[in-house]
CSV table of C-alpha atoms in Angstrom, one decimal:
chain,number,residue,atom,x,y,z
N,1,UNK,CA,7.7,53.1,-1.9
N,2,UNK,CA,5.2,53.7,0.5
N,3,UNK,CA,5.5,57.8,2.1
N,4,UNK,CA,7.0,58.3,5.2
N,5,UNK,CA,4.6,60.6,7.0
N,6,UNK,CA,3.3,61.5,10.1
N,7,UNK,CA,2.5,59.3,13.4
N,8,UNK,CA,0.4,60.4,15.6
N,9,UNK,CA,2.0,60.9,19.2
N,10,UNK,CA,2.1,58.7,21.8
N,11,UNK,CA,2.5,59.6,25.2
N,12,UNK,CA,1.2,63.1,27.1
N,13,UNK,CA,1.5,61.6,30.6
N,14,UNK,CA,4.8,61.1,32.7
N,15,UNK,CA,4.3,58.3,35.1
N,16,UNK,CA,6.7,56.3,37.5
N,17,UNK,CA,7.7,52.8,37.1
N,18,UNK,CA,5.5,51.0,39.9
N,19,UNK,CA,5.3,47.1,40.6
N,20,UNK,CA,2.1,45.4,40.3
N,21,UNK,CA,-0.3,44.1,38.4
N,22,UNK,CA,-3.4,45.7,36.8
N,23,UNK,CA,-2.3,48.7,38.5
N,24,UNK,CA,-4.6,51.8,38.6
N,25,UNK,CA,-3.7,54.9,36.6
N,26,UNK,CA,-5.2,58.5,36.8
N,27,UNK,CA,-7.9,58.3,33.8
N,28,UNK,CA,-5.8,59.8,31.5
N,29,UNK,CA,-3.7,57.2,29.4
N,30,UNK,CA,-0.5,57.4,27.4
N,31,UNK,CA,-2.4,58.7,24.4
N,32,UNK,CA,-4.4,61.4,25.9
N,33,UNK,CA,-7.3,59.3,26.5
N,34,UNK,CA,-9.6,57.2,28.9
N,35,UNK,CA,-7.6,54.5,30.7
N,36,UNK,CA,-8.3,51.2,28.8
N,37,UNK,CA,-6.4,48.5,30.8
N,38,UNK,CA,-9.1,48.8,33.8
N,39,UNK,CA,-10.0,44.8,33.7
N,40,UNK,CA,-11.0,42.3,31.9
N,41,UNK,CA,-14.9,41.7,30.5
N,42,UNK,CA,-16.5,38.6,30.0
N,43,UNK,CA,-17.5,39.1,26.5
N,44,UNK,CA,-14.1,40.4,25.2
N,45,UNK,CA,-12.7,37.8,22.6
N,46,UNK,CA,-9.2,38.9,23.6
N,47,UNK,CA,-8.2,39.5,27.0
N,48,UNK,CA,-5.1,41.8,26.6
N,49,UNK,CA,-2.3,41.8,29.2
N,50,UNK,CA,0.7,44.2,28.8
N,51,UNK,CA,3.5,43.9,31.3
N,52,UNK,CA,5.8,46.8,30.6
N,53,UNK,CA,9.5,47.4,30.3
N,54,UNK,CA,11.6,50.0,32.8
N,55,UNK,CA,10.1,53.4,32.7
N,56,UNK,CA,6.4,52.3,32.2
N,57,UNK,CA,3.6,54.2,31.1
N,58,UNK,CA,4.5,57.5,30.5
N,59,UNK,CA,7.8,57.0,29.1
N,60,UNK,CA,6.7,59.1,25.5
N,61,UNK,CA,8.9,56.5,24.1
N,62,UNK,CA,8.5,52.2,23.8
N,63,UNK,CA,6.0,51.6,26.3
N,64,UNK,CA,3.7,54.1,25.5
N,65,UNK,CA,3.8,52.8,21.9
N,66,UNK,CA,2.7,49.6,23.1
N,67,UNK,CA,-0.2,51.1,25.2
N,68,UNK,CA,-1.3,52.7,22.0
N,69,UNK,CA,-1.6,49.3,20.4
N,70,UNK,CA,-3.2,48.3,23.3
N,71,UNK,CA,-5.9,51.0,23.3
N,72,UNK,CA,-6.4,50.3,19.3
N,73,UNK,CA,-7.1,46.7,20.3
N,74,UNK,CA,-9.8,47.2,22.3
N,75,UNK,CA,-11.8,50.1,20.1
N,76,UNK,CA,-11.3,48.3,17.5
N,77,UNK,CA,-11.6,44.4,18.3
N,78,UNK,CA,-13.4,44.7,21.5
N,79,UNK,CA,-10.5,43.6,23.4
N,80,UNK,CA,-10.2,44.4,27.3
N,81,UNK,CA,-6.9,44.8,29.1
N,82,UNK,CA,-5.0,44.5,32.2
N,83,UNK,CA,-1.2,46.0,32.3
N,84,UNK,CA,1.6,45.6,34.9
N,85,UNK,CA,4.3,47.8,35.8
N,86,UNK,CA,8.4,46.7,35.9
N,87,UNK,CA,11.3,48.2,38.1
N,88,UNK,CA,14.8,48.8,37.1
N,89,UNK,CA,17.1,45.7,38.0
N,90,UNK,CA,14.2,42.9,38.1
N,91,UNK,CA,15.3,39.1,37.6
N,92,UNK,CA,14.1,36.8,35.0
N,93,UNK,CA,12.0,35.5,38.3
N,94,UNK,CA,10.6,38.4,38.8
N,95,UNK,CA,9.3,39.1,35.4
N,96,UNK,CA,7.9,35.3,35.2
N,97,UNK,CA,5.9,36.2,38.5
N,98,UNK,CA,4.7,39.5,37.0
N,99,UNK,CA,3.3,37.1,33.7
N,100,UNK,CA,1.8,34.0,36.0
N,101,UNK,CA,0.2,37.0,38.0
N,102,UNK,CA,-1.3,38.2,34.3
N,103,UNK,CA,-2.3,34.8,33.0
N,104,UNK,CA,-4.4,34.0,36.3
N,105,UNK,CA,-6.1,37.1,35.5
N,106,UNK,CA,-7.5,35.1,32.8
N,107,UNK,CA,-5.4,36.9,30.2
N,108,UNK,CA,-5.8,35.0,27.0
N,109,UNK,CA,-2.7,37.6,25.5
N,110,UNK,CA,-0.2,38.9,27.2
N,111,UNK,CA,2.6,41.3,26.2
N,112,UNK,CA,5.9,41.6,27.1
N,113,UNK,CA,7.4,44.9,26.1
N,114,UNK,CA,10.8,44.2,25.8
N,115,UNK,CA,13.9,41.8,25.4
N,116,UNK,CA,14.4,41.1,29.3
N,117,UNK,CA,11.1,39.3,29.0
N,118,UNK,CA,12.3,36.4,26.5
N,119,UNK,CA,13.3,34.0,29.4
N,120,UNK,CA,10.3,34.4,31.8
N,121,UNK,CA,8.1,34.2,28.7
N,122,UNK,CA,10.3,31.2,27.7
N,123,UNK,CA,9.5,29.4,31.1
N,124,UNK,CA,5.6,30.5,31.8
N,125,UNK,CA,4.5,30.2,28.3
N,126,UNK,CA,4.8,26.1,29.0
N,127,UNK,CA,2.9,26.3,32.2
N,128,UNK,CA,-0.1,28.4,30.3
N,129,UNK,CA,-0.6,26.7,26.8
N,130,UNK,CA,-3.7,28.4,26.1
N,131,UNK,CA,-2.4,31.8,26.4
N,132,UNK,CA,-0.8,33.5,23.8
N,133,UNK,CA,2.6,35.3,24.1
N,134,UNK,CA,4.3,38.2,22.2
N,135,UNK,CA,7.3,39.5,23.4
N,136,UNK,CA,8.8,42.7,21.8
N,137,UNK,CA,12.2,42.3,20.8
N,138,UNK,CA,12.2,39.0,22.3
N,139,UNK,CA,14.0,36.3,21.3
N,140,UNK,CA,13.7,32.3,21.9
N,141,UNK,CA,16.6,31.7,24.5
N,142,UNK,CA,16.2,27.6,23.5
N,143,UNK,CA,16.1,25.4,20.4
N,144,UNK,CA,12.6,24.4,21.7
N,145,UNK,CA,10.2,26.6,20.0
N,146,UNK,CA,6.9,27.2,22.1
N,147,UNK,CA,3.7,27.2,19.6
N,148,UNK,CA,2.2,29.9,22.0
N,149,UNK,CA,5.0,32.7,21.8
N,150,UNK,CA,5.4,35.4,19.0
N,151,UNK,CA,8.3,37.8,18.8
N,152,UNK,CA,8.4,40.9,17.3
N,153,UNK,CA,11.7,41.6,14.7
N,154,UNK,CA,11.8,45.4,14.4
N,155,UNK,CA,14.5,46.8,12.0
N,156,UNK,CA,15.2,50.3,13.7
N,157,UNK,CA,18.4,50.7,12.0
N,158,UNK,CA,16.4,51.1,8.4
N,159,UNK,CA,14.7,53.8,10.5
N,160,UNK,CA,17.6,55.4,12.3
N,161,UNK,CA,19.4,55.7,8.6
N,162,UNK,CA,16.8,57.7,7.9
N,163,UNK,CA,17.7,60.0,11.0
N,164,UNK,CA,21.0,59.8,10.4
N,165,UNK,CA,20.5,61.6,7.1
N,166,UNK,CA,18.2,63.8,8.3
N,167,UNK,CA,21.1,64.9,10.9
N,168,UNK,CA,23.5,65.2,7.9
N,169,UNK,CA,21.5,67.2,5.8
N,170,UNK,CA,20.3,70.0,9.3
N,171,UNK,CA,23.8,70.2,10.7
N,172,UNK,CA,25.2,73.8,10.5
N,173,UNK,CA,28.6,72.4,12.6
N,174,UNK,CA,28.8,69.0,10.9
N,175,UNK,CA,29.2,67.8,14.3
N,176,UNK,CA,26.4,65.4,15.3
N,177,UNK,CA,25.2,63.2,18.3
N,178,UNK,CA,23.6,59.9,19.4
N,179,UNK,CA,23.1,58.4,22.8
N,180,UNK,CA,22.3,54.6,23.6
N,181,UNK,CA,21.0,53.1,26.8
N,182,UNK,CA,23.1,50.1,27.0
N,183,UNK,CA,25.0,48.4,24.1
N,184,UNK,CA,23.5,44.9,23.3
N,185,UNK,CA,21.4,44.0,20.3
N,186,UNK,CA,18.4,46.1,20.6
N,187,UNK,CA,20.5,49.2,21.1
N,188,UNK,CA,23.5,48.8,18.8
N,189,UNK,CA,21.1,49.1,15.2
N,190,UNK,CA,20.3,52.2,16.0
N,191,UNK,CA,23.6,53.7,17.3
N,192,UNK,CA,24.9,51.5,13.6
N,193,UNK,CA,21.9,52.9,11.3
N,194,UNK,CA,22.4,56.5,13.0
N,195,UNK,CA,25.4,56.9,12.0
N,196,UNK,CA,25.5,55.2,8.5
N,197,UNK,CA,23.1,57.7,7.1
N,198,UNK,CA,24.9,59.9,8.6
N,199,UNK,CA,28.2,59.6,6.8
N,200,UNK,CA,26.1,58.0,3.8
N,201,UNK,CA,25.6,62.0,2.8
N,202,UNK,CA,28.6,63.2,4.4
N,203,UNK,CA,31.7,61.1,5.3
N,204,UNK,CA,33.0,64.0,7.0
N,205,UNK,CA,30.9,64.6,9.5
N,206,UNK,CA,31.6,63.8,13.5
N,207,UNK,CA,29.4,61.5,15.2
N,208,UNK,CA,30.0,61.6,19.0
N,209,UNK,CA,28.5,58.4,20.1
N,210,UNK,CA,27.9,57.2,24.0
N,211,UNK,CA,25.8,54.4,25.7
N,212,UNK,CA,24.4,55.8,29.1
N,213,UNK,CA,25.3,52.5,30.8
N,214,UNK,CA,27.5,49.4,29.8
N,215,UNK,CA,25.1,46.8,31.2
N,216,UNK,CA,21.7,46.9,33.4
N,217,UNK,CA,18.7,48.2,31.9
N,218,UNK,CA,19.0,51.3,34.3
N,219,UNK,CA,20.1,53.8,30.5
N,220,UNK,CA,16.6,53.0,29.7
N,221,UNK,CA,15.4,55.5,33.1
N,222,UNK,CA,18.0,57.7,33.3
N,223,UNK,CA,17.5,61.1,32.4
N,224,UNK,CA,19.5,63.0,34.3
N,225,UNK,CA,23.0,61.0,32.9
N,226,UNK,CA,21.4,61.7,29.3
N,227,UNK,CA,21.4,65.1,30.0
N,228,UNK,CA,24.5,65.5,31.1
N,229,UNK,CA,26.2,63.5,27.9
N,230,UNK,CA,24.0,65.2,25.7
N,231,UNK,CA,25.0,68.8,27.5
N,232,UNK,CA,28.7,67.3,26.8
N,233,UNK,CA,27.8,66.7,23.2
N,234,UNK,CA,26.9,69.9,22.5
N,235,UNK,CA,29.8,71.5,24.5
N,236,UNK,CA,31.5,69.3,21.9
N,237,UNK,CA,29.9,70.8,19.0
N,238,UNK,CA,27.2,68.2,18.5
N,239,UNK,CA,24.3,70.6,17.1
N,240,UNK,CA,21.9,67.3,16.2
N,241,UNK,CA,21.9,64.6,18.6
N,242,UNK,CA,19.8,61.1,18.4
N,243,UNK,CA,18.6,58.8,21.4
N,244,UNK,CA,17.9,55.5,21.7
N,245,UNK,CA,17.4,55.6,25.3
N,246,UNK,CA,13.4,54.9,26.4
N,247,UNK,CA,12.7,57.2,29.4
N,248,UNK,CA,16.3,58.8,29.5
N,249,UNK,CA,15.6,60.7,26.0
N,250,UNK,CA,13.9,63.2,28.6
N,251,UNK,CA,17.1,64.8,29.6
N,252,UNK,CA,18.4,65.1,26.0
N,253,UNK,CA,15.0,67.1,25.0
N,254,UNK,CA,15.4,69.2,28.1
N,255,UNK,CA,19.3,69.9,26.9
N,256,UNK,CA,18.6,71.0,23.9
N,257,UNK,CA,15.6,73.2,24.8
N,258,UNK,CA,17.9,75.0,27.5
N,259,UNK,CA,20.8,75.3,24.4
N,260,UNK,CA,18.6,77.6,22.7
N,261,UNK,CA,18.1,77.7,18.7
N,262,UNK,CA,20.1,75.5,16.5
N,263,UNK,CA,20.2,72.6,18.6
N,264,UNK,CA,18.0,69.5,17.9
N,265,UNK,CA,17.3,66.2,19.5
N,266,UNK,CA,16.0,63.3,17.4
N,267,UNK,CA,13.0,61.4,19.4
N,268,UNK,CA,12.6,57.4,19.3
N,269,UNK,CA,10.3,54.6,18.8
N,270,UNK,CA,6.8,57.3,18.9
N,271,UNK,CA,6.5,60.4,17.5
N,272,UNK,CA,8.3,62.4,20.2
N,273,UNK,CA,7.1,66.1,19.3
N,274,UNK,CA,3.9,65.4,20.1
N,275,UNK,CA,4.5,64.4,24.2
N,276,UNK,CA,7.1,66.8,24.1
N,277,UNK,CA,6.6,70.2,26.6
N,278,UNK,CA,6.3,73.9,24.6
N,279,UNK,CA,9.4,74.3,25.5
N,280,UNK,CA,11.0,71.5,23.9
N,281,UNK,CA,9.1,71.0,20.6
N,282,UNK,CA,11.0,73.7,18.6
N,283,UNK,CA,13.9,71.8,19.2
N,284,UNK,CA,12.6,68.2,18.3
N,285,UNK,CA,13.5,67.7,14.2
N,286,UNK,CA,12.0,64.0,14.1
N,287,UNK,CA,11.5,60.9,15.7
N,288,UNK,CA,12.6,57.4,14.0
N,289,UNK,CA,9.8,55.6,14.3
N,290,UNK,CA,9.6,51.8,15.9
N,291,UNK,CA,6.0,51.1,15.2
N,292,UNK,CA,5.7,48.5,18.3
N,293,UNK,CA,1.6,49.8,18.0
N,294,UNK,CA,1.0,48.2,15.2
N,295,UNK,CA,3.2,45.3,16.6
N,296,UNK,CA,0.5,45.1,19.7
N,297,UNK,CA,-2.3,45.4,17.7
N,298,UNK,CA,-1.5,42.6,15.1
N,299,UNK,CA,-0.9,40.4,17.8
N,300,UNK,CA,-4.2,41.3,19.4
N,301,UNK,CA,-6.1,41.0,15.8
N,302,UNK,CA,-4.3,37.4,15.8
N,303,UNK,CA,-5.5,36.0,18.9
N,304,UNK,CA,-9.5,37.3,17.5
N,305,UNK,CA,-9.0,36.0,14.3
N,306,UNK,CA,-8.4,32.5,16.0
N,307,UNK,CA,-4.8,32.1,14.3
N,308,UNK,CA,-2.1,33.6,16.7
N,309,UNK,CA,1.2,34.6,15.9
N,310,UNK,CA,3.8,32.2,16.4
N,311,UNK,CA,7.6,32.9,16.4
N,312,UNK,CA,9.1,36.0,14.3
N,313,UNK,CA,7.0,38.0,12.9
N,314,UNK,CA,9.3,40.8,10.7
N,315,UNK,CA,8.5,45.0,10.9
N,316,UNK,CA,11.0,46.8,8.8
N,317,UNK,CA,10.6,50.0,6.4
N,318,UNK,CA,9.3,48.3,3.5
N,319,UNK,CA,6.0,47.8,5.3
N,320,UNK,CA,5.7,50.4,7.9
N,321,UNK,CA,6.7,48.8,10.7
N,322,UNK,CA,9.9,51.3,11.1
N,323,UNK,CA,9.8,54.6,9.7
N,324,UNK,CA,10.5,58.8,10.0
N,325,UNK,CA,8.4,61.4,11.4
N,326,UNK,CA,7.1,64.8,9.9
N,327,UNK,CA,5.7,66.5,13.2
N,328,UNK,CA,6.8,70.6,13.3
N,329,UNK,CA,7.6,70.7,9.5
N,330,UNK,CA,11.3,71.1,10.1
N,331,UNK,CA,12.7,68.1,7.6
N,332,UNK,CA,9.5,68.5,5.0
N,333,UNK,CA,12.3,70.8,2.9
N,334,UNK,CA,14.3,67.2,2.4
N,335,UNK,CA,11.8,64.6,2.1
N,336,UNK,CA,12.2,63.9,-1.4
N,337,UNK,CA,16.0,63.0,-0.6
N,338,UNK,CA,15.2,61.2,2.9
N,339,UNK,CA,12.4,59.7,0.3
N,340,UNK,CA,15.5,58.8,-2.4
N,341,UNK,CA,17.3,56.9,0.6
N,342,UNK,CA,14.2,55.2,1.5
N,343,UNK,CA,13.4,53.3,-1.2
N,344,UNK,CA,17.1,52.5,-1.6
N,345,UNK,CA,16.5,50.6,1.4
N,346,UNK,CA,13.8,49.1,0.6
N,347,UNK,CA,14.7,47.9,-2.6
N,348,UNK,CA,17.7,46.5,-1.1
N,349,UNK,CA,20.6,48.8,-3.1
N,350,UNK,CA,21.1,49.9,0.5
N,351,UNK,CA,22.3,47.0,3.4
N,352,UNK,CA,22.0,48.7,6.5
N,353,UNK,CA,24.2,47.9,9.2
N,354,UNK,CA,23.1,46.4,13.1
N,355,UNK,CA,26.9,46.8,14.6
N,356,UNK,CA,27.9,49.7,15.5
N,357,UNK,CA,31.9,48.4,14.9
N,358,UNK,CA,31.3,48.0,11.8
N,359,UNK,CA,30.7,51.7,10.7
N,360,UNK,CA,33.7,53.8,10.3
């Protein structure tokens, strides 16, 4: 089984969720770093676009991830990159706009960080053959397959699990927590792995579980709600609580921090202690990792190597596309039983669960 260690962080900079394309940045990126979606260069074999998902840059969560790919693509393959912001509430027309706007950049790979991108990319990909397409979570809304799109099959639940049994094994109330942004597909395997490790060490235990929203992508930049359902989580008893909520994880960090010691919030997608403030790292146990870095940079390395990827390309614990974090030592005391539930996973003597219904 292949150790679950640390990640470095992603994300040190807040930012607001702006329209436009290439738009500029303070020089500081997502990872601490230069800026490296400035333009494109004529000698770059691969001309990266990334057109983000609501909350943006600066999210500590699933768009800075993807910058982190994208800033590994070009030290390492001499890519150059362009990026584009997103608003809450956009249309599908919007979104293909956003991608045309990319591609006549003379993008020759473009991004699309997130689901609500799968019909634009759907539609524009025909009108641009000869640029590649990934989208994130994406699926293909038709039975006509484009040769130019990718889509990127994360299995968060295999790495919620493993949060979920981290929860079980820290709880001093048995009485834990986990907060979604809006139920749908990408959401509910988290809520469903959450809580199946959960009660996969201890049946007993209470899981208060809440989406921010019903519909809309407005849970995924909405920290002030998720602080005031995570505040009523803990007023609940919760002493553990879990997001899966981009952006709005912000409030349940700044929850727990003000709840003093005891209570811990469980980061998503990147390693969320380290873009966490002083304040707020005490507090952060772990972070279940959705490696959508590596998930950029493959693509990227695809389009170099001449041989891009085309339609679902599969991340999951068994090779690393999914996994825990270590950051602030405070679950090192249970790896080796967060390590015995891994490979159960992996060597499939552990099927676990996407609905959410479906866990009792």
């Amino acid at each position: 089984m292949r150790s679950i260690g640390k990640i470095a962080a992603v994300g040190l900079v807040a930012s607001l969720a702006l329209t436009g394309c290439g738009k500029k940045h303070d020089d500081t990126s997502a990872s601490g770093s230069k800026d490296v979606c400035k333009g494109f260069t004529d000698s770059s074999p691969v001309k990266l676009a990334i057109a983000f998902d609501v909350g943006g840059r600066g999210d500590h969560s699933f768009n800075d991830a993807a910058y982190a790919g994208a800033e590994k693509a070009v030290s390492d393959l001499g890519a150059s990159c362009i990026d584009a912001q997103a608003t809450v509430g956009e249309t599908d027309a919007q979104r293909a706009d956003r991608l045309k706007q990319l591609a006549d950049k003379g993008a020759n790979a473009i991004v699309g960080v997130g689901y609500l991108y799968s019909n634009a990319v759907n539609e524009v990909a025909q009108q641009y053959p000869k640029v590649n397409f990934l989208v994130v979570d994406g699926f293909d809304p038709d039975k006509n397959a484009n040769a130019n799109v990718a889509y990127d099959a994360f299995a968060p639940q295999e790495s919620s699990y493993l949060a979920g049994v981290a929860a079980a094994l820290k709880t001093k109330t048995k009485n834990v927590g986990v907060i979604g942004a809006v139920p749908g597909a990408v959401i509910d395997p988290f809520m469903a792995g959450y809580k199946a490790g959960v009660h996969a060490v201890d049946p007993s235990i209470k899981v208060q579980s809440k989406y921010i929203v019903q519909s809309g992508d407005k849970g995924f930049n909405d920290p002030t709600d998720a602080k005031q359902i995570a505040q009523q989580m803990l007023d609940g008893g919760a002493d553990v609580i879990f997001h899966a909520a981009g952006l709005s994880g912000a409030g349940l960090f700044e929850a727990v921090a003000a709840a003093g010691d005891g209570k811990w919030a469980i980061g998503v997608d990147g390693d969320q202690y380290g873009s966490a403030t002083k304040e707020e790292q005490p507090h952060i146990l772990t972070s279940a990792l959705k490696r959508v870095d590596t998930g950029v940079y493959d693509f990227a390395a695809s389009v170099k190597d001449g041989k891009p990827q085309t339609s679902y390309v599969a991340y999951n614990l068994k090779n690393d596309g999914v996994g825990l974090s270590y950051s602030g030592g405070f679950i090192d005391d249970i790896k080796s039983k967060i390590d015995a539930y891994a490979t159960k996973i992996e060597n499939g003597q552990i099927k676990v669960p996407t609905d959410p219904k479906t866990v009792k």
